[in-house]
Structures are given as structure tokens and as C-alpha cells.
């Protein structure tokens, strides 16, 4: 089951530990607390006690002034959550904007995320894997396997997690070897896919424990390419991880982990809307008339369109290696922890950009194709001193260093100005010192405070390799370099109302570093003027409690966060063709309420419900780009919301003050329930499980294009099965009501119109996820 919102976890089975894996705890028994001792306690006394390390030290759940959703390994398996994208079903204030390849994905928390084509801008939501921050958020979309827990921390988390956590953190912790030998084999099968994974771990001797796991996924496509009747959306993924925990003395633990994963798919986008006079990367004197219609015969653009016509297969091929070393030394008064990480990630992508099967477009037999290669590498090192004392003062002190580079080679085979051929490199180097402490003013009144100093140096290299390149387009390599120092901090006041109820109030600041806009059209001006850093100020109040002998747990939180210089991608028009650039929205605000309740009305039944209301709006953003077809008046300054002002629609701007953020539902809620059917005469019990997730409407265009609106929708999933200590077998249905929805809507790249300057509606494309339809299957797992 899933529990969400302020520091809520699945009661009795969760050990939420965003920054600290089990090896950082004092003993193996404590590491297993959330899955063994508490599980028994839940059977005996309602929902059980929860121990978390959300502030990098062990605390009771209701002692932590942090908003966090935690999913256990059991919850991930039972609900079929096998990748980061599907986590949105369990977290009300979490949304995902998906593109054709993972580089264009954006994880959003409370309406805040970073959707950008640039390789030189970091996300607002940090992704942590086994205590190591991923350099590119795209690295997180390679699937989940052998996971101990996954947590989503909401709001600025910069004090403990650094500059990439201005909106929140998604933390993933993998399984440790454990104190006993265990073997598990699991799988999932449906009418078009299967997944197999296995793991084995345990002690080799008194000082060595080892765990190994592997997985394989194969999925048939769910989109149809009418050009050759082939399927698009096929996926093949596999990976393996090996971990060794070495304990040469009672005071020293060394954990070494190596992993490799690969994910290859040919998912593509589909047309949502095609203007009557639409063309792609075309110049009117050479290509009069509608070029798109003859190339999409049989395709009906619309919200439920699952057909395309392509003459070049899409491709996304991701390969990742990660190596982590963790050393924990018990100093008596504190634990000294060292975490060393190295990551190497490669991604090859190819897109049929014109999304037609016409070879004439772009004067290229394959149409307009766009191959690109990414290669990211990062080394990181963190040292932490975590107190062990039980007195009125506890603390975490740390030092951090990272050095990362991302190379990208980009090509676009197109006609005229649409053609691109460039290479780039974006680098980042960070130094940080941080500390956080808790002081017990009285036995029932506590103050938590933390501060972090961060220094970041970024640099860029860009070379335009087209034959007609000039110095103005970086035909001679452009370079840029910038640095920034920033201090973030947090303070929280906690009051124990009773032994089982706590109220808190907190204030925190967040920071997301400056970055270069590394995309087509890069020039010396961009190299000399990176996008400004994004900063935030967050206020939060909350209440956490256990009631009726812990048969009810409830958590409430209200938040108010102001952002300055929010980094966002906007569309500008050059010769009628939309181009995408990064810009700073001067001010925006995200505020709202989150709440959850877990109830065990009687022993066999458990119900978890959570909901969020998020009001995420732009407060100031004058001179923003206009969307295609926006009402237009001739003028020099935007004066009325929703109206494009300028000399022509192609050069016009608008004032977005008061507009909602892209892909930010105002309301979202989940209800999940499990009923256990005891079968005393049989060696197993039965169960029924169902969950419902609903969200209100969103617009995927920050400019407010009404054609980019996704209406509100709900998704119902369920399963029925049998289980014992050794096995679990369930039959499941995904999206029982067969509700269609999309996870992104945007302008078709290179789309133009006859007039070239009217930009009337142009073309819109969308991403239809595989889960946006009904399918059934079976899941099975054996444990030894």
C-alpha cells in the first residue's frame, strides 16, 4: 500500500530514508526495522510505529518536519510501479511531463519542475540513487528493480541535498544483502509484455554480505506506424547490480555497489492537431501548399490518436553504469560516513521530426530526421559526521564535491535553415559545506536548523559544424564560463502536542544554479550570458498524529513557496518557425494543502487516502512568447492577459502574470485499499486490492495555448490474488475504465504556415503513455 504527504510512509512496512541507506544505520537489525519488526507490530497494534531517517539520522516519523511520500518494495510490486513515470499514481502533488526521449522529461513537484531541451540546465527536482545525485534527470527513467524504498520529498531540500533540489527530491534506495540468505524470483506478464527479475543476497561469512540482482523487460509496441503497419513503442530493457557489504570490525562498514542497465525503445509522439495549412521545416517559395496532409493519410489527429506515418524509426537507447563506495566508521560519539560515486551514462536518440512518411520534406529520402548522442559523466564525494548521542543536541555535518560533464552531438537533416549540425559540452563543478542540527528546548519543544554553502562553476563549449557556419553562429568554437556562490538554510519549530501528535512550522530557502541554454541557435551572446539561478523561499505548517491506539494515522501540511527567476522554456518565432529558448520568469508562487489519512477499521482492511490542492501561478512574466493563433493586437507592450502584442504575431509578446504553471493540476487525490481474506484451512490467504487516482485539468503550454489542454481524468487499477510468506500471485487490470490521457502536448518542431508570420495554430504533438488504456495481466513472486 501507499501512503503519502507530510513525512507519511506505509505504516509498519516503511523505513523512509532519503539520504541514508541501511548501511548507514547503526546495526543490521535497525536497517530491517521497517520491513520486519514493524510489520509484526502492525498486526498486533493497528498501524505500527514508523522510524525514518529523512534528516540523515534516525527519528520517529512524527518527529520529522518534512513532507515526504514513501513507497516500500512491497508497495511498488503490488501496484505495478516499475518506473519513475508510474510513481505519479501514488503521489498527489507529483506530475511528469514526458517527451519522446527521457532528456525531454520533467519531474514536477507542487507544480515546479524544469522542462527544457538544454543539456546545460539542471532540474528543479533532484534524483538520488543510493545516496548519489544523478547528473541528468533523464538517467532516472531506466526502470526500477530490487528497490528497498522510494521517497518523494516535497519543497526545497537544499540544506541536505544541495543545489539541484529547489522543488524537491526523488530518492531511490536499493536492497542491501540482509542478515539472512534470501532468493526471490518475480515476473509480470500481460498480453503484450513481460518482465522477469531475480535477486539473491545474504551473508557469506561473519564480515561479508553480498547481494546480486538482474532484470529483463520486453514489451510490444502500442502505437501503429501506418506506413508499414509496424508497431512503435516497443521496449527492451535489462540490467544487473552487485553489492558487497564488508564489516572487518564492529566499528567499520564498507559497502561497494556496481550496476549496469540498458533501456532501448522506439516510442514516438502522435499528432494532436494539424492546421489546414501546416508544413514542417518548409520554405514557402519552394514548397507551396499543405505538405503534412499527404504524409499522414489514415491518421486522425486528436487526443486519442495512436497512429503515425513515419519513414524513419524513432530510437531511444540509454546505457548507464554506476559505481558507489560507502564507508561508515563508528567514532563512538558520531558516525563518519564517506560516499563516493561515479556515473557514466550514454543516450542515443533519433526522431522522425516531420512525423510524416514523405521523403521530399527536407530534400532527404528519410524526411526530416534528428539523431543526437549524449554522454554524461560525474564523480562525486561526500563526507558526513552524524551524531549518535541521545542528549538534547543532535547534528549532521558534511562536505560535498562533484565534477560532471555532458557531451552532446546533434544533427538535423532538413531543408534550408532547419538543418543543424553541432557539438557541445556542458560542465559543472560544485563545492559545498553543510550542517543541520536539532535542539530540544524542552522535552516537548524542538528546533531544527540547517545551513549550506554552495559554490558552483559552470562552463560550456559549442561548435556549429555546418558548412555555412560563421563566428556569429559559433562556427569558431564558442566557450563560456561562470561561477556562483549561494547560501541556503532551513529552520523548523516542532511542538509535541501529545505523545502521539506533533505540530510544526518551517521556513526553508532553495536554489537551482545558473545554466547555459545549449540548444540549436547557440551563439556568443548565450555563451556570455547564462540563464540566471532560480531561488525560492518556502513556508510550511503541518500536523502529524496517531489516533485510536494507532488504528488511524493522519498528516496535514500547508505550504507557500515564492520563486524568483524561475527557469522555463518558451517558444519564439523566427520566420514563422517556433524556436525554443530558456528564459527566467521573474516571479511565481506555489501554495496549497496536502493531506493523507491511513485507516485500519478492522484487521483485514486497510485504506489509504491522500489529496493535494496546489495553486501554482506566475506572478510576474512580461514579454513572454505568444502561442500559435493567440489573439493579436498591434502594439509595443503587453497590457491585457491572454493577448499577444507586437508588430506581427510572429514577434509578439504577452504578459503571463496570473497564468497557471504548465502541467500543474489544481486538485489531485488517490484512494487505495487492500482487503485480506484469511483462509485458515489453506497455506495461503487471499487479497483484493484497488487504487483510484484522479487529477483536474492541466495545460502543458506555459503560454496558455487552449489546444494544449488535458481535461481532468481518473484511473482505476486493481488486483486479486493469493499470498503467503513464500509466494504471491495476483491477477491485475491496469486502467480498468480504459481512460485515455496524454502526458505532454507541444508544438510540432519546425512547423510553419503559409503566411510564415501568422503562426495560426501550426501543429501540436502529444505523448500517449502505454498506461493510458486498459490491459490485464498476472504478477508472481517467489521468496526463499
PDB file of C-alpha atoms in Angstrom, residues 1-5 7-14 16 47 68-81 86-94 150-152 154 553 555 595-599 606-611 668-674 689-693 717 728:
ATOM      1  CA  UNK A   1       0.000   0.000   0.000  1.00  0.00           C
ATOM      2  CA  UNK A   2       0.977   3.566  -0.485  1.00  0.00           C
ATOM      3  CA  UNK A   3       0.866   6.392   1.950  1.00  0.00           C
ATOM      4  CA  UNK A   4       1.601   9.973   1.114  1.00  0.00           C
ATOM      5  CA  UNK A   5       2.191  13.562   2.211  1.00  0.00           C
ATOM      6  CA  UNK A   7       6.531  12.522   6.160  1.00  0.00           C
ATOM      7  CA  UNK A   8       3.951   9.777   5.700  1.00  0.00           C
ATOM      8  CA  UNK A   9       5.037   6.266   4.839  1.00  0.00           C
ATOM      9  CA  UNK A  10       3.380   2.911   4.566  1.00  0.00           C
ATOM     10  CA  UNK A  11       2.835   2.299   8.225  1.00  0.00           C
ATOM     11  CA  UNK A  12       4.595  -0.724   9.618  1.00  0.00           C
ATOM     12  CA  UNK A  13       6.431  -1.588   6.418  1.00  0.00           C
ATOM     13  CA  UNK A  14       8.337   1.557   5.514  1.00  0.00           C
ATOM     14  CA  UNK A  16      11.812   6.127   4.639  1.00  0.00           C
ATOM     15  CA  UNK A  47      -0.773   0.566  12.018  1.00  0.00           C
ATOM     16  CA  UNK A  68       7.608  13.051   2.134  1.00  0.00           C
ATOM     17  CA  UNK A  69       5.817  10.185   0.435  1.00  0.00           C
ATOM     18  CA  UNK A  70       7.418   6.784   0.887  1.00  0.00           C
ATOM     19  CA  UNK A  71       6.832   3.636  -1.147  1.00  0.00           C
ATOM     20  CA  UNK A  72       8.141   0.300   0.041  1.00  0.00           C
ATOM     21  CA  UNK A  73       9.379  -2.521  -2.135  1.00  0.00           C
ATOM     22  CA  UNK A  74       6.106  -4.334  -1.438  1.00  0.00           C
ATOM     23  CA  UNK A  75       4.009  -1.329  -2.476  1.00  0.00           C
ATOM     24  CA  UNK A  76       5.977  -0.892  -5.705  1.00  0.00           C
ATOM     25  CA  UNK A  77       5.468  -4.538  -6.675  1.00  0.00           C
ATOM     26  CA  UNK A  78       1.833  -4.793  -5.636  1.00  0.00           C
ATOM     27  CA  UNK A  79       0.805  -1.674  -7.539  1.00  0.00           C
ATOM     28  CA  UNK A  80       2.904  -2.455 -10.589  1.00  0.00           C
ATOM     29  CA  UNK A  81       5.094   0.634 -10.234  1.00  0.00           C
ATOM     30  CA  UNK A  86       4.270   5.480 -12.768  1.00  0.00           C
ATOM     31  CA  UNK A  87       5.154   6.871  -9.326  1.00  0.00           C
ATOM     32  CA  UNK A  88       2.822   9.767 -10.167  1.00  0.00           C
ATOM     33  CA  UNK A  89      -0.088   7.405  -9.462  1.00  0.00           C
ATOM     34  CA  UNK A  90       0.875   7.366  -5.788  1.00  0.00           C
ATOM     35  CA  UNK A  91       1.923  10.967  -5.072  1.00  0.00           C
ATOM     36  CA  UNK A  92      -0.784  13.642  -5.402  1.00  0.00           C
ATOM     37  CA  UNK A  93       1.496  16.648  -5.877  1.00  0.00           C
ATOM     38  CA  UNK A  94       3.855  14.855  -8.299  1.00  0.00           C
ATOM     39  CA  UNK A 150      11.411   5.161  -2.967  1.00  0.00           C
ATOM     40  CA  UNK A 151      10.691   8.515  -1.374  1.00  0.00           C
ATOM     41  CA  UNK A 152       9.460  11.805  -2.726  1.00  0.00           C
ATOM     42  CA  UNK A 154       8.442  17.896  -1.353  1.00  0.00           C
ATOM     43  CA  UNK A 553      -2.767   7.970  11.180  1.00  0.00           C
ATOM     44  CA  UNK A 555      -0.960  14.082   8.321  1.00  0.00           C
ATOM     45  CA  UNK A 595      -3.148  15.691   3.462  1.00  0.00           C
ATOM     46  CA  UNK A 596      -3.364  11.965   3.954  1.00  0.00           C
ATOM     47  CA  UNK A 597      -5.065   9.500   6.205  1.00  0.00           C
ATOM     48  CA  UNK A 598      -4.473   5.799   6.809  1.00  0.00           C
ATOM     49  CA  UNK A 599      -7.238   3.817   8.487  1.00  0.00           C
ATOM     50  CA  UNK A 606      -6.576  -1.079   5.265  1.00  0.00           C
ATOM     51  CA  UNK A 607      -7.456   2.165   3.481  1.00  0.00           C
ATOM     52  CA  UNK A 608      -5.023   4.905   2.471  1.00  0.00           C
ATOM     53  CA  UNK A 609      -6.235   8.193   1.030  1.00  0.00           C
ATOM     54  CA  UNK A 610      -4.294  11.317   0.110  1.00  0.00           C
ATOM     55  CA  UNK A 611      -5.081  14.571  -1.642  1.00  0.00           C
ATOM     56  CA  UNK A 668      -5.229  15.550  -7.292  1.00  0.00           C
ATOM     57  CA  UNK A 669      -6.139  12.684  -4.991  1.00  0.00           C
ATOM     58  CA  UNK A 670      -5.641   8.954  -4.517  1.00  0.00           C
ATOM     59  CA  UNK A 671      -7.604   6.288  -2.671  1.00  0.00           C
ATOM     60  CA  UNK A 672      -6.152   2.815  -2.189  1.00  0.00           C
ATOM     61  CA  UNK A 673      -7.459  -0.141  -0.261  1.00  0.00           C
ATOM     62  CA  UNK A 674      -6.461  -3.720   0.490  1.00  0.00           C
ATOM     63  CA  UNK A 689      -6.536  -4.521  -3.891  1.00  0.00           C
ATOM     64  CA  UNK A 690      -7.705  -1.410  -5.744  1.00  0.00           C
ATOM     65  CA  UNK A 691      -6.488   2.149  -6.194  1.00  0.00           C
ATOM     66  CA  UNK A 692      -8.027   5.185  -7.825  1.00  0.00           C
ATOM     67  CA  UNK A 693      -6.080   8.305  -8.858  1.00  0.00           C
ATOM     68  CA  UNK A 717      -6.327  -0.118 -11.103  1.00  0.00           C
ATOM     69  CA  UNK A 728       2.431 -14.025  -4.090  1.00  0.00           C
TER      70      UNK A 728
END
